[in-house]
Amino acid sequence: MRKAVIPVAGLGTRFLPATKATPKEMLPVVDKPAIQYVVEEAVRAGLRDVLMITGRNKRPLEDHFDRVPFIEQTLEAKGDHQKLAAVREASSLADIHFVRQGDPKGLGHAVLRARSHVGDEPFAVLLGDDLIHEEDEVLATMTRVQEETGGSVVALMEVSPEEISAYGCADVVSVGSGDYVKVQGLVEKPEPGSAPSNLAVIGRYVLHPRIFDILEDTPPGRGGEIQLTDALQELAASQGEGAGVYGVIFRGRRFDTGDKLSYIKAVITIALERPELGDSLRDWLDDVKAPAL
Ligand code: G1P
């Protein structure tokens, strides 16, 4: 597998007014925009061909992954090699392509826009809002499960009953000794109380290209949008080449950078691990927790 698709056309309404003129994916997590962590994760999993499904107002993403000769020359002249390397990193990470979604018809529609770029091979989908801690890898495991089963693979995470209606939810059965489960059914954002499990689909998928044929015929579902979850439900229930959906249960650290609290947690978690920031931030957090009387 070589290709990753990153849908980034969403409006970021949960983060208004910060996202009025800036794409949500460009909000900084310490000193890099959130989207860069997602691209870095794809590259760590060996996926250097990245296609972003963008929309209006997403130009800053293209600029971020492009070279900026003026800044590079200035840093070079100053001899600031550390910053120079940081600036160059984003433009040399991967081969990044962009296609616009056009109509905002939902995640399934966004993924279908990748069809001609991806062709007839399995590919990964990484949602730009989901930031997975770099020590807690999941894509490589999902890729292996895809190769073993020949189907499609979703990443699942246990969440509380109150949280499940914000996610796609999977009904699963165990399959012998494997480190994955078989998905029997999927429902997008179930009503509280009617969820088939507490397993939420998080924003990492490894998909068989057969998903494209299904997406072509998937009618609008929840929220009037063409849902990737609905297409996966059909794939789970189908037979033959590329059929079957499997789940890898993720137990690591995942942040939703489109959500204010989770975004703040991501910033603090990553800042605490930075040598130049960690100790001072830790001291300050201790003071905030236990203010002097
Ligand atoms: C999307 C998917 C949903 C999934 C979620 C993960 O929803 O439709 O199935 O659980 O991403 O973040 P969204 O968050 O875009 O509403």
Tab-separated table of C-alpha atoms and ligand atoms in Angstrom:
chain	number	residue	atom	x	y	z
A	1	MET	CA	0.000	0.000	0.000
A	2	ARG	CA	1.354	3.401	-0.962
A	3	LYS	CA	-1.459	5.901	-0.902
A	4	ALA	CA	-3.155	7.891	1.834
A	5	VAL	CA	-6.267	10.016	1.418
A	6	ILE	CA	-6.882	12.844	3.863
A	7	PRO	CA	-10.304	14.511	3.670
A	8	VAL	CA	-9.936	18.130	4.820
A	9	ALA	CA	-12.927	19.880	3.287
A	10	GLY	CA	-14.855	20.268	6.586
A	11	LEU	CA	-15.758	23.749	7.751
A	12	GLY	CA	-14.582	23.540	11.361
A	13	THR	CA	-17.725	25.060	12.831
A	14	ARG	CA	-16.929	23.664	16.300
A	15	PHE	CA	-13.950	25.997	16.448
A	16	LEU	CA	-15.523	29.275	15.322
A	17	PRO	CA	-14.525	32.067	15.294
A	18	ALA	CA	-10.905	30.790	15.094
A	19	THR	CA	-11.785	28.964	11.875
A	20	LYS	CA	-13.527	31.887	10.151
A	21	ALA	CA	-10.519	32.635	7.945
A	22	THR	CA	-8.104	29.820	8.896
A	23	PRO	CA	-8.720	26.151	8.098
A	24	LYS	CA	-9.120	24.099	11.276
A	25	GLU	CA	-6.318	21.803	10.104
A	26	MET	CA	-3.907	24.755	10.306
A	27	LEU	CA	-4.444	25.396	14.032
A	28	PRO	CA	-1.049	24.911	15.663
A	29	VAL	CA	-0.336	22.048	18.006
A	30	VAL	CA	2.703	23.570	19.733
A	31	ASP	CA	4.599	24.690	16.614
A	32	LYS	CA	3.232	22.635	13.744
A	33	PRO	CA	-0.253	22.760	12.237
A	34	ALA	CA	-2.431	19.797	13.250
A	35	ILE	CA	-2.469	18.485	9.665
A	36	GLN	CA	1.313	18.033	9.617
A	37	TYR	CA	1.119	15.439	12.401
A	38	VAL	CA	-1.405	13.491	10.317
A	39	VAL	CA	0.804	13.560	7.208
A	40	GLU	CA	3.794	12.512	9.342
A	41	GLU	CA	1.798	9.540	10.625
A	42	ALA	CA	0.991	8.460	7.057
A	43	VAL	CA	4.659	8.753	6.084
A	44	ARG	CA	5.752	6.698	9.120
A	45	ALA	CA	3.425	3.954	7.846
A	46	GLY	CA	5.190	4.078	4.462
A	47	LEU	CA	2.500	6.104	2.680
A	48	ARG	CA	4.345	8.859	0.831
A	49	ASP	CA	1.661	9.475	-1.782
A	50	VAL	CA	-0.897	11.673	-0.059
A	51	LEU	CA	-4.078	13.015	-1.589
A	52	MET	CA	-5.946	15.745	0.286
A	53	ILE	CA	-9.615	16.283	-0.493
A	54	THR	CA	-9.965	19.998	0.023
A	55	GLY	CA	-12.511	22.737	-0.432
A	56	ARG	CA	-12.827	26.474	-0.662
A	57	ASN	CA	-10.692	28.393	1.884
A	58	LYS	CA	-8.185	25.536	2.212
A	59	ARG	CA	-5.382	27.201	0.252
A	60	PRO	CA	-3.189	27.630	3.379
A	61	LEU	CA	-2.812	23.830	3.430
A	62	GLU	CA	-1.313	23.851	-0.062
A	63	ASP	CA	0.980	26.706	0.921
A	64	HIS	CA	2.118	24.930	4.076
A	65	PHE	CA	3.350	21.865	2.214
A	66	ASP	CA	5.022	23.952	-0.506
A	67	ARG	CA	8.556	25.415	-0.507
A	68	VAL	CA	9.011	29.040	0.591
A	69	PRO	CA	12.315	30.122	-0.999
A	70	PHE	CA	12.225	33.571	0.634
A	71	ILE	CA	11.997	32.220	4.197
A	72	GLU	CA	14.569	29.519	3.413
A	73	GLN	CA	17.053	32.077	2.038
A	74	THR	CA	16.589	34.346	5.044
A	75	LEU	CA	17.191	31.508	7.496
A	76	GLU	CA	20.158	30.273	5.482
A	77	ALA	CA	21.719	33.745	5.504
A	78	LYS	CA	21.263	33.911	9.270
A	79	GLY	CA	22.751	30.442	9.692
A	80	ASP	CA	19.629	29.271	11.559
A	81	HIS	CA	19.883	25.646	10.459
A	82	GLN	CA	17.430	24.309	12.990
A	83	LYS	CA	14.553	26.496	11.792
A	84	LEU	CA	15.593	25.943	8.189
A	85	ALA	CA	15.265	22.184	8.633
A	86	ALA	CA	11.868	22.632	10.305
A	87	VAL	CA	10.611	24.790	7.434
A	88	ARG	CA	11.907	22.388	4.793
A	89	GLU	CA	10.504	19.348	6.547
A	90	ALA	CA	6.887	20.093	5.640
A	91	SER	CA	7.671	20.453	1.938
A	92	SER	CA	9.803	17.331	1.662
A	93	LEU	CA	7.710	14.952	3.773
A	94	ALA	CA	5.585	13.403	1.057
A	95	ASP	CA	4.226	13.735	-2.456
A	96	ILE	CA	1.103	15.725	-1.737
A	97	HIS	CA	-1.743	16.084	-4.210
A	98	PHE	CA	-4.949	18.053	-3.882
A	99	VAL	CA	-8.414	17.630	-5.308
A	100	ARG	CA	-11.436	19.666	-4.350
A	101	GLN	CA	-14.552	18.007	-3.091
A	102	GLY	CA	-16.878	20.479	-4.807
A	103	ASP	CA	-20.203	19.818	-3.124
A	104	PRO	CA	-19.999	19.172	0.621
A	105	LYS	CA	-21.998	15.944	0.430
A	106	GLY	CA	-20.345	14.043	3.269
A	107	LEU	CA	-17.317	11.891	4.105
A	108	GLY	CA	-18.335	9.079	1.727
A	109	HIS	CA	-18.548	11.581	-1.118
A	110	ALA	CA	-15.132	13.033	-0.188
A	111	VAL	CA	-13.540	9.559	-0.289
A	112	LEU	CA	-15.164	8.843	-3.660
A	113	ARG	CA	-13.372	11.925	-5.048
A	114	ALA	CA	-10.121	9.975	-4.558
A	115	ARG	CA	-11.140	7.240	-6.979
A	116	SER	CA	-9.150	8.212	-10.062
A	117	HIS	CA	-6.022	8.996	-8.026
A	118	VAL	CA	-6.143	5.768	-6.007
A	119	GLY	CA	-7.138	3.374	-8.796
A	120	ASP	CA	-7.473	-0.313	-8.034
A	121	GLU	CA	-5.356	-0.756	-4.907
A	122	PRO	CA	-5.974	-0.708	-1.152
A	123	PHE	CA	-5.470	2.712	0.413
A	124	ALA	CA	-5.594	4.422	3.780
A	125	VAL	CA	-7.927	7.205	4.850
A	126	LEU	CA	-6.820	9.471	7.697
A	127	LEU	CA	-9.272	12.056	8.987
A	128	GLY	CA	-7.533	15.378	9.453
A	129	ASP	CA	-9.182	16.067	12.846
A	130	ASP	CA	-7.867	12.921	14.493
A	131	LEU	CA	-4.407	13.224	15.936
A	132	ILE	CA	-2.860	9.951	17.075
A	133	HIS	CA	0.167	10.101	19.341
A	134	GLU	CA	3.266	9.151	17.384
A	135	GLU	CA	4.255	6.448	19.876
A	136	ASP	CA	0.846	4.768	19.561
A	137	GLU	CA	0.892	3.430	16.031
A	138	VAL	CA	-2.188	1.828	14.495
A	139	LEU	CA	-1.886	2.162	10.685
A	140	ALA	CA	0.837	-0.449	10.266
A	141	THR	CA	-1.266	-2.997	12.188
A	142	MET	CA	-4.324	-2.126	10.094
A	143	THR	CA	-2.308	-2.558	6.890
A	144	ARG	CA	-1.180	-6.003	8.002
A	145	VAL	CA	-4.784	-6.987	8.826
A	146	GLN	CA	-5.906	-5.764	5.402
A	147	GLU	CA	-3.244	-7.941	3.754
A	148	GLU	CA	-4.214	-10.949	5.890
A	149	THR	CA	-7.981	-10.660	5.342
A	150	GLY	CA	-8.216	-9.026	1.903
A	151	GLY	CA	-11.068	-6.855	3.215
A	152	SER	CA	-11.264	-3.357	4.668
A	153	VAL	CA	-10.151	-2.330	8.149
A	154	VAL	CA	-11.386	0.339	10.576
A	155	ALA	CA	-9.758	1.563	13.783
A	156	LEU	CA	-12.055	1.213	16.796
A	157	MET	CA	-11.854	2.768	20.236
A	158	GLU	CA	-13.883	2.094	23.374
A	159	VAL	CA	-15.860	5.175	24.416
A	160	SER	CA	-18.465	5.859	27.105
A	161	PRO	CA	-22.198	5.394	26.328
A	162	GLU	CA	-22.638	9.203	26.373
A	163	GLU	CA	-19.976	9.652	23.702
A	164	ILE	CA	-20.947	6.944	21.214
A	165	SER	CA	-23.587	9.003	19.388
A	166	ALA	CA	-20.839	11.324	18.106
A	167	TYR	CA	-19.252	8.453	16.145
A	168	GLY	CA	-19.801	5.586	13.777
A	169	CYS	CA	-20.428	2.553	15.990
A	170	ALA	CA	-19.411	-1.063	15.220
A	171	ASP	CA	-21.044	-4.350	16.142
A	172	VAL	CA	-18.193	-6.895	16.260
A	173	VAL	CA	-17.399	-10.565	16.862
A	174	SER	CA	-14.025	-12.001	17.779
A	175	VAL	CA	-12.113	-14.108	15.281
A	176	GLY	CA	-9.962	-16.716	17.017
A	177	SER	CA	-6.521	-15.644	18.053
A	178	GLY	CA	-6.120	-12.623	15.762
A	179	ASP	CA	-5.409	-9.147	17.111
A	180	TYR	CA	-8.447	-7.878	15.266
A	181	VAL	CA	-12.215	-8.390	15.272
A	182	LYS	CA	-14.749	-8.901	12.511
A	183	VAL	CA	-17.270	-6.130	11.999
A	184	GLN	CA	-20.805	-7.419	11.507
A	185	GLY	CA	-22.604	-4.115	11.396
A	186	LEU	CA	-21.932	-0.388	11.462
A	187	VAL	CA	-24.223	2.484	12.289
A	188	GLU	CA	-23.403	6.164	11.898
A	189	LYS	CA	-23.991	8.225	15.052
A	190	PRO	CA	-26.576	5.986	16.758
A	191	GLU	CA	-29.154	7.555	19.078
A	192	PRO	CA	-28.085	7.275	22.723
A	193	GLY	CA	-29.395	3.973	24.063
A	194	SER	CA	-29.627	2.228	20.697
A	195	ALA	CA	-25.892	1.777	20.002
A	196	PRO	CA	-24.913	-1.844	19.263
A	197	SER	CA	-21.659	-1.480	21.283
A	198	ASN	CA	-19.307	1.011	22.897
A	199	LEU	CA	-16.816	0.709	20.011
A	200	ALA	CA	-16.426	3.948	18.076
A	201	VAL	CA	-14.908	4.176	14.612
A	202	ILE	CA	-12.022	6.629	14.809
A	203	GLY	CA	-10.546	8.435	11.841
A	204	ARG	CA	-8.248	5.761	10.413
A	205	TYR	CA	-9.340	3.338	7.688
A	206	VAL	CA	-7.550	0.930	5.346
A	207	LEU	CA	-9.940	0.325	2.481
A	208	HIS	CA	-10.268	-2.148	-0.342
A	209	PRO	CA	-10.909	-0.250	-3.633
A	210	ARG	CA	-14.246	-2.039	-3.957
A	211	ILE	CA	-15.523	0.672	-1.595
A	212	PHE	CA	-15.631	3.046	-4.597
A	213	ASP	CA	-18.268	0.996	-6.468
A	214	ILE	CA	-20.369	0.926	-3.319
A	215	LEU	CA	-19.962	4.651	-2.662
A	216	GLU	CA	-21.174	5.427	-6.190
A	217	ASP	CA	-24.557	3.976	-5.181
A	218	THR	CA	-24.700	4.935	-1.507
A	219	PRO	CA	-27.711	7.178	-0.875
A	220	PRO	CA	-27.517	10.068	1.606
A	221	GLY	CA	-27.823	8.800	5.178
A	222	ARG	CA	-27.436	10.420	8.577
A	223	GLY	CA	-27.583	14.231	8.321
A	224	GLY	CA	-28.491	13.965	4.615
A	225	GLU	CA	-24.826	13.147	3.847
A	226	ILE	CA	-23.243	10.265	1.929
A	227	GLN	CA	-21.702	8.358	4.818
A	228	LEU	CA	-18.542	6.247	4.577
A	229	THR	CA	-19.990	4.230	7.462
A	230	ASP	CA	-23.004	3.212	5.327
A	231	ALA	CA	-20.764	2.051	2.470
A	232	LEU	CA	-18.654	0.051	4.949
A	233	GLN	CA	-21.812	-1.518	6.374
A	234	GLU	CA	-22.636	-2.760	2.877
A	235	LEU	CA	-19.101	-4.052	2.376
A	236	ALA	CA	-19.324	-5.877	5.722
A	237	ALA	CA	-22.472	-7.681	4.585
A	238	SER	CA	-21.236	-8.521	1.071
A	239	GLN	CA	-19.471	-11.567	-0.384
A	240	GLY	CA	-16.640	-12.098	-2.847
A	241	GLU	CA	-13.510	-10.136	-3.724
A	242	GLY	CA	-12.744	-7.343	-1.231
A	243	ALA	CA	-15.691	-8.197	1.025
A	244	GLY	CA	-15.595	-8.038	4.809
A	245	VAL	CA	-14.730	-5.316	7.304
A	246	TYR	CA	-12.384	-5.876	10.227
A	247	GLY	CA	-11.580	-3.751	13.251
A	248	VAL	CA	-8.327	-3.073	15.061
A	249	ILE	CA	-8.998	-1.866	18.589
A	250	PHE	CA	-6.870	1.163	19.374
A	251	ARG	CA	-5.949	1.724	23.016
A	252	GLY	CA	-3.490	4.571	22.613
A	253	ARG	CA	-3.742	8.344	22.809
A	254	ARG	CA	-6.030	9.985	20.261
A	255	PHE	CA	-7.104	13.613	20.189
A	256	ASP	CA	-9.925	15.250	18.249
A	257	THR	CA	-8.349	18.557	17.275
A	258	GLY	CA	-11.734	19.829	16.064
A	259	ASP	CA	-12.971	19.727	19.673
A	260	LYS	CA	-11.787	22.506	22.010
A	261	LEU	CA	-11.028	20.422	25.095
A	262	SER	CA	-9.380	17.606	23.167
A	263	TYR	CA	-7.328	20.123	21.173
A	264	ILE	CA	-6.039	21.725	24.382
A	265	LYS	CA	-5.127	18.268	25.715
A	266	ALA	CA	-3.213	17.552	22.503
A	267	VAL	CA	-1.250	20.785	22.809
A	268	ILE	CA	-0.388	20.149	26.473
A	269	THR	CA	0.511	16.477	25.948
A	270	ILE	CA	2.875	17.264	23.074
A	271	ALA	CA	4.356	20.351	24.761
A	272	LEU	CA	5.132	18.317	27.910
A	273	GLU	CA	7.262	15.998	25.772
A	274	ARG	CA	9.299	18.779	24.182
A	275	PRO	CA	12.680	19.159	25.891
A	276	GLU	CA	12.609	22.952	25.584
A	277	LEU	CA	9.113	23.290	27.089
A	278	GLY	CA	8.331	20.249	29.214
A	279	ASP	CA	9.861	21.167	32.592
A	280	SER	CA	8.617	24.759	32.676
A	281	LEU	CA	5.141	23.747	31.564
A	282	ARG	CA	5.010	20.969	34.178
A	283	ASP	CA	5.986	23.414	36.931
A	284	TRP	CA	3.380	25.882	35.763
A	285	LEU	CA	0.673	23.196	35.578
A	286	ASP	CA	1.525	22.128	39.143
A	287	ASP	CA	1.059	25.728	40.277
A	288	VAL	CA	-2.256	26.025	38.465
A	289	LYS	CA	-3.466	22.801	40.072
A	290	ALA	CA	-2.364	23.794	43.557
A	291	PRO	CA	-2.433	27.590	43.741
A	292	ALA	CA	-0.479	29.105	46.617
A	293	LEU	CA	-2.814	30.014	49.496
B	1	G1P	C1	-16.665	10.893	11.001
B	1	G1P	C2	-17.317	9.558	10.635
B	1	G1P	C3	-17.630	8.775	11.905
B	1	G1P	C4	-16.368	8.605	12.729
B	1	G1P	C5	-15.719	9.983	13.024
B	1	G1P	C6	-14.353	9.790	13.694
B	1	G1P	O1	-17.616	11.705	11.651
B	1	G1P	O2	-18.490	9.804	9.881
B	1	G1P	O3	-18.147	7.518	11.572
B	1	G1P	O4	-16.669	7.946	13.938
B	1	G1P	O5	-15.519	10.728	11.827
B	1	G1P	O6	-13.778	11.001	14.061
B	1	G1P	P1	-17.413	13.281	11.867
B	1	G1P	O7	-16.550	13.423	13.087
B	1	G1P	O8	-16.767	13.811	10.646
B	1	G1P	O9	-18.787	13.831	12.093
